[in-house]
C-alpha atoms as one frame of an Amber mdcrd trajectory, in Angstrom:
protein
-143.517 -16.066 -22.876-142.653 -19.062 -25.046-142.164 -18.533 -28.748-142.223
 -20.877 -31.693-138.818 -21.352 -33.249-140.418 -20.884 -36.655-141.454 -17.353
 -35.766-137.941 -15.980 -35.911-136.612 -18.420 -38.514-138.968 -17.455 -41.310
-137.211 -14.182 -42.126-133.653 -15.555 -42.012-131.640 -15.750 -45.239-132.248
 -19.234 -46.612-129.561 -21.794 -45.836-130.147 -24.931 -47.962-129.360 -28.354
 -46.512-128.134 -29.849 -49.794-124.610 -29.487 -51.181-124.058 -26.060 -52.716
-121.156 -24.409 -54.539-118.711 -22.275 -52.535-120.017 -18.996 -54.029-123.257
 -19.507 -52.111-121.453 -19.177 -48.808-119.886 -15.924 -49.972-123.298 -14.657
 -51.030-124.805 -15.714 -47.692-122.013 -13.951 -45.777-122.667 -10.798 -47.779
-126.404 -11.069 -47.130-126.123 -11.316 -43.356-123.698  -8.397 -43.171-126.529
  -6.067 -44.088-128.092  -6.626 -40.663-126.845  -4.007 -38.209-125.338  -4.968
 -34.871-127.340  -3.875 -31.857-126.457  -1.762 -28.879-127.233  -3.249 -25.425
-130.230  -0.980 -25.000-131.645  -2.000 -28.377-131.333  -5.695 -27.448-133.208
  -5.137 -24.217-135.920  -3.131 -25.945-136.456  -5.720 -28.689-136.526  -8.614
 -26.235-139.088  -6.855 -24.048-141.257  -5.969 -27.047-141.369  -9.589 -28.078
-142.025 -10.900 -24.575-144.644  -8.337 -23.680-146.478  -7.792 -26.963-145.522
 -10.740 -29.179-144.071  -8.372 -31.789-142.573 -10.787 -34.326-140.571  -8.087
 -36.035-138.755  -7.495 -32.740-137.858 -11.172 -32.454-136.687 -11.230 -36.076
-134.474  -8.189 -35.508-132.922  -9.742 -32.390-132.045 -12.923 -34.287-130.920
 -11.490 -37.610-128.586  -9.016 -35.925-126.621 -12.007 -34.580-126.451 -14.144
 -37.733-122.805 -13.184 -38.182-122.053 -14.559 -34.726-123.762 -17.861 -35.579
-121.878 -18.168 -38.868-118.546 -17.407 -37.206-119.080 -20.113 -34.596-120.190
 -22.596 -37.270-117.010 -22.024 -39.279-115.005 -23.085 -36.243-116.318 -26.639
 -36.710-115.456 -27.045 -40.397-112.834 -29.657 -39.543-115.462 -32.301 -38.789
-116.114 -32.948 -42.457-119.767 -31.877 -42.390-121.399 -29.498 -44.909-120.823
 -25.913 -43.860-124.361 -24.959 -44.872-125.702 -27.561 -42.433-123.451 -26.297
 -39.650-124.695 -22.751 -40.265-128.311 -23.923 -40.318-127.857 -25.658 -36.961
-126.092 -22.590 -35.561-129.056 -20.476 -36.654-131.406 -22.898 -34.926-129.423
 -22.498 -31.718-129.641 -18.736 -32.138-133.410 -18.935 -32.457-133.655 -21.122
 -29.352-131.541 -18.595 -27.473-133.904 -15.798 -28.501-136.864 -17.830 -27.270
-135.262 -18.275 -23.824-133.527 -14.927 -23.367-134.656 -12.911 -20.367-133.744
  -9.229 -20.819-134.298  -8.385 -17.185-131.237 -10.356 -16.069-128.809  -7.827
 -17.535-126.701 -10.142 -19.721-125.838  -9.357 -23.338-127.782 -11.493 -25.796
-124.604 -12.496 -27.647-123.067 -13.913 -24.456-126.212 -15.892 -23.771-126.634
 -17.053 -27.381-123.108 -18.465 -27.759-123.875 -21.451 -25.554-127.130 -22.302
 -27.319-125.465 -21.987 -30.727-122.622 -24.268 -29.699-125.027 -26.745 -28.111
-127.015 -26.973 -31.354-123.840 -27.488 -33.388-122.517 -30.127 -30.997-125.815
 -31.983 -31.063-125.738 -31.960 -34.867-122.157 -33.248 -34.942-122.935 -36.011
 -32.463-126.068 -36.918 -34.390-124.240 -36.968 -37.711-121.237 -38.970 -36.590
-123.371 -41.142 -34.259-122.466 -42.015 -30.718-121.383 -45.454 -31.941-118.583
 -43.957 -34.013-117.572 -41.412 -31.412-117.830 -43.565 -28.310-119.992 -43.217
 -25.239-117.602 -42.231 -22.457-116.771 -38.663 -21.506-113.105 -39.323 -22.333
-113.979 -40.577 -25.824-116.153 -37.554 -26.540-113.370 -35.269 -25.320-110.988
 -37.135 -27.621-113.394 -36.716 -30.537-113.635 -32.940 -30.135-110.006 -32.247
 -29.195-107.935 -34.732 -31.227-107.184 -32.460 -34.174-106.114 -29.521 -32.024
-103.941 -31.798 -29.895-102.245 -33.215 -32.999-101.536 -29.677 -34.193-100.042
 -28.764 -30.810 -97.884 -31.891 -30.725 -96.601 -31.434 -34.273 -96.006 -27.689
 -34.159 -99.248 -26.834 -35.987 -98.298 -29.079 -38.904-100.894 -31.772 -39.631
 -98.324 -34.262 -40.925-100.127 -37.338 -39.709-100.397 -39.212 -36.453 -97.280
 -41.067 -35.332 -97.157 -43.665 -32.534 -95.166 -41.253 -30.331 -97.730 -38.481
 -30.819-100.560 -40.951 -30.143 -98.934 -41.910 -26.835 -98.475 -38.245 -25.906
-102.107 -37.354 -26.641-103.357 -40.487 -24.884-101.602 -39.490 -21.680-102.911
 -35.954 -21.880-106.560 -36.899 -22.504-106.738 -39.962 -20.300-107.307 -42.586
 -23.010-105.187 -45.312 -24.576-102.937 -44.825 -27.596-105.068 -47.339 -29.448
-108.178 -45.229 -28.836-106.320 -42.183 -30.181-105.345 -44.063 -33.359-108.855
 -45.475 -33.850-110.421 -42.029 -33.448-107.947 -40.568 -35.920-109.023 -43.215
 -38.443-112.706 -42.367 -37.861-112.120 -38.655 -38.254-110.140 -39.141 -41.448
-112.619 -41.522 -43.051-111.942 -44.966 -44.443-108.260 -45.743 -44.753-106.463
 -48.852 -45.920-105.168 -50.974 -43.075-101.912 -51.056 -45.016-101.556 -47.277
 -44.729 -98.563 -46.334 -42.603 -98.983 -44.202 -39.502 -96.542 -41.318 -39.764
 -96.746 -41.023 -43.537 -93.365 -42.474 -44.500 -92.043 -45.826 -45.616 -90.666
 -46.532 -42.182 -93.987 -46.026 -40.396 -96.108 -48.700 -38.790 -99.083 -50.162
 -40.632-102.491 -49.375 -39.126-103.353 -53.061 -39.157-100.452 -53.816 -36.824
-101.556 -51.110 -34.396-105.268 -51.847 -34.398-105.517 -55.594 -34.654-105.987
 -57.581 -31.459-105.752 -61.310 -31.885-107.673 -61.873 -28.652-110.829 -60.317
 -30.095-112.816 -62.425 -32.537-115.595 -61.385 -34.891-118.410 -62.601 -32.622
-117.105 -60.564 -29.683-116.768 -57.469 -31.851-120.358 -57.894 -33.074-121.647
 -58.279 -29.524-119.728 -55.175 -28.410-121.086 -53.232 -31.386-124.693 -54.196
 -30.619-124.277 -53.352 -26.953-122.763 -49.968 -27.813-125.684 -49.227 -30.125
-128.131 -49.974 -27.328-126.264 -47.721 -24.918-126.107 -44.964 -27.505-129.843
 -45.196 -28.097-130.467 -45.150 -24.344-128.318 -42.036 -23.998-130.215 -40.230
 -26.747-133.532 -41.155 -25.136-132.269 -40.059 -21.724-131.160 -36.675 -23.056
-134.567 -36.210 -24.652-136.209 -36.809 -21.284-134.291 -34.109 -19.433-135.821
 -30.738 -18.682-134.479 -27.941 -20.899-132.231 -26.461 -18.205-130.969 -29.885
 -17.121-130.052 -30.789 -20.679-128.352 -27.457 -21.280-126.209 -27.819 -18.159
-125.450 -31.493 -18.854-124.379 -30.839 -22.437-122.385 -27.736 -21.502-120.537
 -29.632 -18.764-120.251 -33.116 -20.263-120.645 -33.004 -24.051-118.698 -29.969
 -25.187-115.216 -29.462 -26.565-114.321 -27.185 -23.648-116.645 -27.787 -20.674
-118.286 -24.613 -19.450-117.313 -23.661 -15.906-119.848 -23.698 -13.114-119.335
 -19.961 -12.581-120.104 -19.088 -16.209-123.239 -21.228 -16.252-124.286 -19.686
 -12.944-123.979 -16.179 -14.417-125.802 -17.212 -17.577-128.705 -18.809 -15.703
-128.694 -16.303 -12.827-128.337 -18.989 -10.182-125.539 -20.016  -7.823-122.625
 -22.242  -8.839-123.773 -24.782  -6.266-127.212 -24.848  -7.880-125.614 -25.506
 -11.274-123.655 -28.376  -9.735-126.874 -29.820  -8.307-128.584 -29.610 -11.694
-125.615 -31.271 -13.379-125.520 -34.093 -10.818-129.266 -34.620 -11.084-129.118
 -34.761 -14.873-126.153 -37.138 -14.777-128.012 -39.411 -12.347-131.035 -39.501
 -14.657-128.912 -40.301 -17.705-126.942 -42.945 -15.832-130.119 -44.576 -14.533
-131.670 -44.652 -18.009-128.562 -46.245 -19.520-128.365 -48.829 -16.716-132.034
 -49.738 -17.130-131.475 -50.166 -20.848-128.540 -52.461 -20.105-130.752 -54.573
 -17.834-133.227 -54.944 -20.676-130.462 -56.140 -23.025-130.747 -59.854 -23.866
-128.131 -62.037 -22.146-127.071 -63.379 -25.514-125.814 -59.877 -26.346-124.201
 -59.129 -22.985-122.533 -62.518 -22.638-121.854 -63.152 -26.271-123.695 -66.508
 -26.106
């Protein structure tokens, strides 16, 4: 039985989408703690009541009992510079989607099932907010976007003292990108910086301008590349929107997440074989690839060739 997402959202504690003072988050955390955690049997009973009778109170209870889980996962993404209230709101949306798709007869705990939908909603919000143009369109660039900060912490002994050329080279080799891409992503994640700022944070560091500038690339080429990237990004968003729900879930879990979900875990979650998950992933990838290629064919030659 399909449910409207609004059914289980209406009784959630309100999470505004505008900037709010820090005390609100404390008040929200206190509010959601009043909802009791559920035992496995209670989860199954509530899910069946909703599926079989459409009991909205059962759906509300299933969702609200896991608001703490959604908030905890949302807090893990605070480093992306986005409003925490928005991250929590998106996490709650993922929780609601999970409740609408949960099948109690498969024996899995709702929290295990919900984690992936919550993370998928958060990731989609982050990608939407930063835009695929800023992040990049390749799998390696997306991996760099989600893992750069943690890799810098590992390389510097958990001290975020700034990105040095040596650290950039180390991370580049580990993630399969160039040092320049690492430096550019660091600039994007840290907002607008002066090109005269020194990488490494001391007077002996190298200026960003010296690391980023490429005399072989002129303004017209950069504009053409930017326009082409925008078209590819739009094509990717359209392609994702055209995937079936399960295809999109598998594709995002395998290709667009900070830590790709293993085939075995997705197989257990969806109650299918690992080989079937692989087939779904390959089919979704083929659809996305075809859509992006068709969009490229529709791109004017003046953009592709820079004429």
